[in-house]
């Protein structure tokens, strides 16, 4: 009998916060804000951490300044540097964006236009194998089409569904063009990994949102047919059956990327008197707030292990944590990353194929406290602090380098639990977390509140 092959070890990946989102007629560019746009030496800093795979932008808005006219000078230099240092890029084409000014998420031509750009990228870099054509399409559709935070600033189920389906159609069309050049190219599909909990009166709303949170995965995995829980909602929101049929006629992603934040798990609460400073939303039946579950739930919280296991079990595809970041002091950042790393290891031991955990926002991020709707200059460091104009390694960088070299090593910061594991995390009168379905699933309107980072 031949010995069972030893599985590959869990990998450390890296990522650069690269959002280019549009608010009104202004584009907000994280690469310019962090200075990464100007610093070639950042590639060496990434490689020196021990990272060997990096999520890296070749963004549509930054490259196609007018229809069909491309300027690849910046990605040419950067991808060459990545390749020279032995770093494998996962190339992202759209990161919370709506495309260049001549299109947007609601444009029926959006999928074709992104696919055309993807083909140009593939022909220019035929050696690139890993792609994320659209980062977090569900989250972007919510913030752009349902909550109105980002362009085109709509607030309707119809706009949300159109933006979501357009991005999923664009993802498939982009991969089709990429594979004309590189038949072995692989799709890394990323989405926020969270859950929705609720007070008893709002379990029906939580049921709807917990079905919806998987919708981009389900669309790209060809699962949305007439029996799907979201089928009637999509059709009622203007999505044609033949569009859903097109989405069913393609292979699933090669890897599912989970972007997980401490506030990705939400709690819906109709006890409005406990939240006098928070905006209340509603769905026509109840008014309620949408708050970070970690701040109110003293029992029943689903942590990273449970959520990763749920994702892997649902799709039986390879999984990676593609964003792990916490806006907090560096010891808490280390504890948060370690929690996700250990959760990934537990999932692997339980038979879930988790490949990697990604240190996101290596050079930090700007203005996510307001969802990048304003340029306030508020900065949160990552593995490097760039506030003095050059990347200074933080203790998180040293922890990551140690993890890459010796995954079993323990950092002194891990002697204490993260704040999210302490009773002091509760800012509101506690409630027990519940997310089991109760009753029929309506087509509601969300409370328009931001996702925390």
Coordinates of C-alpha atoms in Angstrom, one line a residue, residues 41-381:
X41 CA 10.5 48.9 -3.0
X42 CA 7.3 47.8 -1.3
X43 CA 7.5 44.6 -3.4
X44 CA 10.8 43.8 -1.6
X45 CA 9.1 44.4 1.7
X46 CA 6.3 42.0 0.9
X47 CA 8.7 39.3 -0.3
X48 CA 10.9 39.7 2.8
X49 CA 7.9 38.7 5.0
X50 CA 8.0 35.2 3.6
X51 CA 4.8 35.6 1.6
X52 CA 4.9 33.8 -1.8
X53 CA 1.4 34.6 -3.1
X54 CA 0.0 38.1 -3.1
X55 CA -3.3 39.6 -4.2
X56 CA -2.3 42.4 -6.5
X57 CA -4.2 45.0 -8.5
X58 CA -4.3 45.6 -12.2
X59 CA -7.4 47.7 -11.8
X60 CA -9.7 48.6 -14.7
X61 CA -10.3 52.2 -13.5
X62 CA -6.5 52.9 -13.2
X63 CA -5.6 51.3 -16.5
X64 CA -8.3 52.1 -19.0
X65 CA -8.6 55.9 -18.8
X66 CA -10.8 56.2 -21.9
X67 CA -12.7 53.5 -23.8
X68 CA -10.3 51.0 -25.3
X69 CA -7.2 53.1 -24.4
X70 CA -4.9 51.5 -21.8
X71 CA -1.9 52.6 -19.9
X72 CA -0.1 49.5 -18.5
X73 CA 3.1 51.3 -17.4
X74 CA 2.4 50.9 -13.7
X75 CA 1.3 47.2 -13.7
X76 CA 4.1 46.4 -16.1
X77 CA 6.7 47.5 -13.6
X78 CA 5.0 46.0 -10.6
X79 CA 4.2 42.6 -12.1
X80 CA 7.8 42.4 -13.3
X81 CA 9.1 43.1 -9.8
X82 CA 6.7 40.5 -8.3
X83 CA 7.9 37.9 -10.8
X84 CA 11.6 38.8 -10.2
X85 CA 11.1 38.2 -6.4
X86 CA 9.3 34.9 -6.9
X87 CA 5.9 36.2 -5.8
X88 CA 2.8 34.7 -7.5
X89 CA 0.2 37.4 -8.1
X90 CA -3.6 36.9 -7.8
X91 CA -4.5 39.7 -10.2
X92 CA -7.5 41.7 -9.3
X93 CA -9.3 43.7 -12.0
X94 CA -12.1 45.4 -10.0
X95 CA -12.0 46.1 -6.3
X96 CA -15.2 47.7 -4.9
X97 CA -15.3 49.7 -8.1
X98 CA -17.9 50.4 -10.8
X99 CA -15.5 50.6 -13.7
X100 CA -14.2 53.6 -15.7
X101 CA -16.4 56.6 -16.2
X102 CA -17.9 55.2 -19.4
X103 CA -19.7 52.4 -17.6
X104 CA -21.2 51.4 -14.2
X105 CA -22.5 48.4 -12.3
X106 CA -26.0 48.8 -13.8
X107 CA -24.9 49.1 -17.4
X108 CA -26.0 46.0 -19.4
X109 CA -22.7 46.3 -21.3
X110 CA -20.7 46.1 -18.1
X111 CA -19.9 42.3 -18.4
X112 CA -18.7 42.7 -22.0
X113 CA -16.6 45.7 -21.2
X114 CA -14.8 44.1 -18.2
X115 CA -14.3 41.0 -20.3
X116 CA -12.6 43.0 -23.0
X117 CA -10.3 44.6 -20.5
X118 CA -9.5 41.1 -18.9
X119 CA -8.5 39.9 -22.4
X120 CA -6.1 42.8 -22.7
X121 CA -4.6 42.0 -19.3
X122 CA -4.2 38.3 -20.1
X123 CA -2.5 39.0 -23.4
X124 CA -0.1 41.4 -21.8
X125 CA 0.8 39.0 -18.9
X126 CA 0.2 35.5 -20.3
X127 CA 2.2 34.0 -17.4
X128 CA -0.3 35.1 -14.8
X129 CA -2.5 32.1 -13.7
X130 CA -4.6 33.4 -10.8
X131 CA -7.3 36.0 -11.2
X132 CA -10.0 37.7 -9.1
X133 CA -11.9 39.7 -11.8
X134 CA -14.3 41.2 -9.2
X135 CA -13.7 41.4 -5.5
X136 CA -16.7 41.0 -3.2
X137 CA -19.5 41.5 -5.8
X138 CA -22.2 41.0 -3.2
X139 CA -20.8 43.5 -0.8
X140 CA -20.2 46.0 -3.6
X141 CA -23.7 45.6 -4.9
X142 CA -25.1 46.2 -1.4
X143 CA -23.1 49.4 -0.9
X144 CA -23.7 50.7 -4.4
X145 CA -27.2 49.5 -5.3
X146 CA -29.0 48.9 -2.0
X147 CA -27.5 51.3 0.6
X148 CA -26.4 54.1 -1.8
X149 CA -23.0 54.7 -0.3
X150 CA -21.1 54.3 -3.6
X151 CA -21.8 55.0 -7.2
X152 CA -24.4 54.9 -8.7
X153 CA -25.9 55.5 -5.2
X154 CA -29.1 53.5 -5.7
X155 CA -31.3 52.2 -2.9
X156 CA -33.5 49.4 -4.3
X157 CA -33.6 45.6 -4.6
X158 CA -33.7 46.0 -8.4
X159 CA -30.5 47.9 -8.5
X160 CA -28.8 45.6 -6.0
X161 CA -29.7 42.5 -8.0
X162 CA -28.7 44.1 -11.3
X163 CA -25.3 45.2 -9.9
X164 CA -24.8 41.7 -8.4
X165 CA -25.7 39.7 -11.5
X166 CA -23.7 42.1 -13.8
X167 CA -20.6 41.5 -11.7
X168 CA -21.1 37.7 -11.7
X169 CA -21.7 37.7 -15.5
X170 CA -18.6 39.9 -15.8
X171 CA -16.6 37.5 -13.7
X172 CA -17.5 34.6 -16.0
X173 CA -17.0 36.6 -19.2
X174 CA -13.6 37.8 -18.0
X175 CA -12.4 34.3 -17.2
X176 CA -13.6 33.1 -20.6
X177 CA -11.4 35.8 -22.2
X178 CA -8.5 35.1 -19.9
X179 CA -8.7 31.4 -20.7
X180 CA -8.5 32.1 -24.4
X181 CA -4.9 33.2 -23.7
X182 CA -4.1 30.9 -20.7
X183 CA -6.4 27.8 -20.7
X184 CA -5.1 26.9 -17.2
X185 CA -6.0 30.2 -15.6
X186 CA -7.8 29.8 -12.3
X187 CA -10.6 31.9 -10.7
X188 CA -10.3 33.0 -7.1
X189 CA -13.7 34.3 -6.2
X190 CA -13.7 36.5 -3.0
X191 CA -16.6 37.5 -0.9
X192 CA -17.2 38.8 2.7
X193 CA -17.6 35.9 5.1
X194 CA -20.1 36.7 7.8
X195 CA -23.5 35.8 9.2
X196 CA -26.6 37.6 10.4
X197 CA -28.1 37.0 13.9
X198 CA -31.3 38.5 15.2
X199 CA -33.6 39.1 18.1
X200 CA -36.6 36.7 18.1
X201 CA -38.9 39.0 16.2
X202 CA -36.5 39.4 13.4
X203 CA -35.5 35.8 12.7
X204 CA -37.3 35.9 9.4
X205 CA -35.1 38.9 8.3
X206 CA -32.0 37.1 9.4
X207 CA -33.1 34.1 7.4
X208 CA -33.4 36.2 4.2
X209 CA -30.0 37.8 4.7
X210 CA -28.3 34.5 5.6
X211 CA -29.5 33.1 2.3
X212 CA -28.5 36.2 0.4
X213 CA -25.0 36.3 1.9
X214 CA -24.1 33.2 -0.3
X215 CA -25.7 34.6 -3.4
X216 CA -22.5 35.5 -5.4
X217 CA -21.1 32.1 -4.6
X218 CA -24.3 30.3 -5.6
X219 CA -24.5 32.3 -8.8
X220 CA -21.0 31.5 -9.8
X221 CA -21.3 27.9 -8.8
X222 CA -24.4 27.5 -11.0
X223 CA -26.8 26.8 -8.2
X224 CA -29.5 29.4 -8.7
X225 CA -32.3 27.6 -10.4
X226 CA -36.1 27.6 -9.8
X227 CA -35.7 25.7 -6.5
X228 CA -33.2 28.2 -5.1
X229 CA -34.4 30.2 -2.1
X230 CA -33.4 33.5 -3.8
X231 CA -34.8 32.7 -7.3
X232 CA -38.1 34.4 -6.8
X233 CA -36.4 37.4 -5.2
X234 CA -34.1 37.8 -8.2
X235 CA -36.9 37.4 -10.8
X236 CA -39.1 39.9 -8.9
X237 CA -36.2 42.3 -9.0
X238 CA -35.9 42.2 -12.8
X239 CA -33.3 39.5 -13.4
X240 CA -34.2 37.4 -16.5
X241 CA -34.2 33.7 -16.3
X242 CA -31.9 33.4 -19.3
X243 CA -29.3 35.4 -17.4
X244 CA -29.5 32.9 -14.5
X245 CA -29.2 30.1 -17.1
X246 CA -26.0 31.7 -18.5
X247 CA -24.5 31.7 -15.0
X248 CA -25.4 28.0 -14.6
X249 CA -23.5 27.1 -17.8
X250 CA -20.0 27.7 -16.6
X251 CA -17.5 25.9 -14.3
X252 CA -17.4 27.0 -10.6
X253 CA -14.6 29.0 -9.2
X254 CA -11.4 27.2 -8.6
X255 CA -11.1 28.6 -5.1
X256 CA -13.4 30.5 -2.8
X257 CA -11.9 33.4 -1.0
X258 CA -13.3 34.4 2.4
X259 CA -12.8 38.0 3.5
X260 CA -13.5 38.0 7.2
X261 CA -13.6 41.0 9.6
X262 CA -14.6 41.2 13.3
X263 CA -17.7 43.1 12.3
X264 CA -18.7 40.8 9.4
X265 CA -21.2 39.1 11.8
X266 CA -24.2 41.4 12.3
X267 CA -27.1 41.5 14.8
X268 CA -30.6 42.8 14.0
X269 CA -32.3 44.2 17.0
X270 CA -35.8 45.7 17.4
X271 CA -35.0 47.1 20.9
X272 CA -34.4 50.6 19.5
X273 CA -34.3 52.2 22.9
X274 CA -30.9 50.6 23.5
X275 CA -29.3 52.3 20.4
X276 CA -30.2 56.0 20.6
X277 CA -27.2 57.0 18.5
X278 CA -27.6 54.4 15.7
X279 CA -29.7 54.8 12.5
X280 CA -32.7 52.5 12.4
X281 CA -33.8 50.8 9.2
X282 CA -36.8 48.6 8.4
X283 CA -38.4 46.1 6.1
X284 CA -42.0 47.2 6.1
X285 CA -42.8 44.9 9.1
X286 CA -40.3 46.0 11.7
X287 CA -37.9 48.8 12.5
X288 CA -34.6 47.7 13.8
X289 CA -30.9 48.4 14.0
X290 CA -28.1 46.4 12.3
X291 CA -25.2 46.4 14.8
X292 CA -21.9 44.5 15.2
X293 CA -22.9 41.2 16.8
X294 CA -19.7 41.1 18.8
X295 CA -20.8 44.2 20.7
X296 CA -24.2 42.8 21.8
X297 CA -24.2 39.0 21.7
X298 CA -23.0 37.3 24.9
X299 CA -23.8 33.8 23.6
X300 CA -24.1 32.0 20.3
X301 CA -21.6 34.0 18.3
X302 CA -20.3 32.1 15.2
X303 CA -16.6 32.6 15.2
X304 CA -14.1 32.2 12.3
X305 CA -13.9 28.4 12.6
X306 CA -17.6 27.9 12.3
X307 CA -18.0 30.2 9.4
X308 CA -15.0 28.8 7.4
X309 CA -16.3 25.3 8.1
X310 CA -19.7 26.3 6.9
X311 CA -18.4 27.7 3.7
X312 CA -16.2 24.8 2.9
X313 CA -18.9 22.2 3.7
X314 CA -21.5 24.0 1.6
X315 CA -19.4 24.1 -1.6
X316 CA -16.7 21.4 -1.3
X317 CA -14.3 23.6 -3.1
X318 CA -10.8 24.8 -1.9
X319 CA -11.0 27.8 0.4
X320 CA -8.6 30.5 1.5
X321 CA -9.0 33.4 3.9
X322 CA -8.3 36.2 1.4
X323 CA -8.5 39.1 3.8
X324 CA -7.5 39.1 7.4
X325 CA -7.2 42.5 9.0
X326 CA -8.2 44.4 12.1
X327 CA -8.2 48.1 12.7
X328 CA -6.8 48.1 16.2
X329 CA -3.5 48.2 18.0
X330 CA -0.8 45.9 16.9
X331 CA -1.1 43.3 19.6
X332 CA -4.8 42.9 18.8
X333 CA -4.0 42.7 15.1
X334 CA -1.7 39.8 15.9
X335 CA -4.4 38.1 18.0
X336 CA -7.0 38.5 15.2
X337 CA -4.7 37.1 12.5
X338 CA -3.7 34.2 14.8
X339 CA -7.4 33.4 15.4
X340 CA -8.0 33.1 11.7
X341 CA -4.8 31.1 11.2
X342 CA -5.8 28.6 13.9
X343 CA -9.4 28.5 12.6
X344 CA -8.0 27.5 9.2
X345 CA -5.8 24.8 10.8
X346 CA -8.8 23.4 12.7
X347 CA -10.8 23.3 9.5
X348 CA -8.1 21.5 7.7
X349 CA -8.0 18.9 10.5
X350 CA -11.8 18.5 10.1
X351 CA -11.4 17.8 6.4
X352 CA -12.1 21.3 4.9
X353 CA -9.6 22.2 2.1
X354 CA -8.3 25.5 3.4
X355 CA -5.2 26.5 1.5
X356 CA -4.1 29.9 2.9
X357 CA -4.7 32.9 5.2
X358 CA -4.0 36.3 3.7
X359 CA -2.5 39.2 5.6
X360 CA -4.5 42.0 4.1
X361 CA -3.9 45.7 4.0
X362 CA -0.1 45.1 4.3
X363 CA 0.5 48.9 3.9
X364 CA -2.6 49.9 5.8
X365 CA -5.9 51.5 4.7
X366 CA -7.5 54.9 4.7
X367 CA -11.0 56.1 5.5
X368 CA -12.7 52.7 5.9
X369 CA -14.4 54.0 9.1
X370 CA -16.7 55.9 6.7
X371 CA -16.6 53.3 3.9
X372 CA -14.3 55.5 1.9
X373 CA -17.1 58.0 1.2
X374 CA -14.9 60.9 2.4
X375 CA -11.2 61.6 2.3
X376 CA -10.5 62.4 6.0
X377 CA -7.0 61.0 6.1
X378 CA -7.9 58.5 8.9
X379 CA -5.3 55.7 8.7
X380 CA -5.1 52.2 10.1
X381 CA -1.7 50.5 9.8

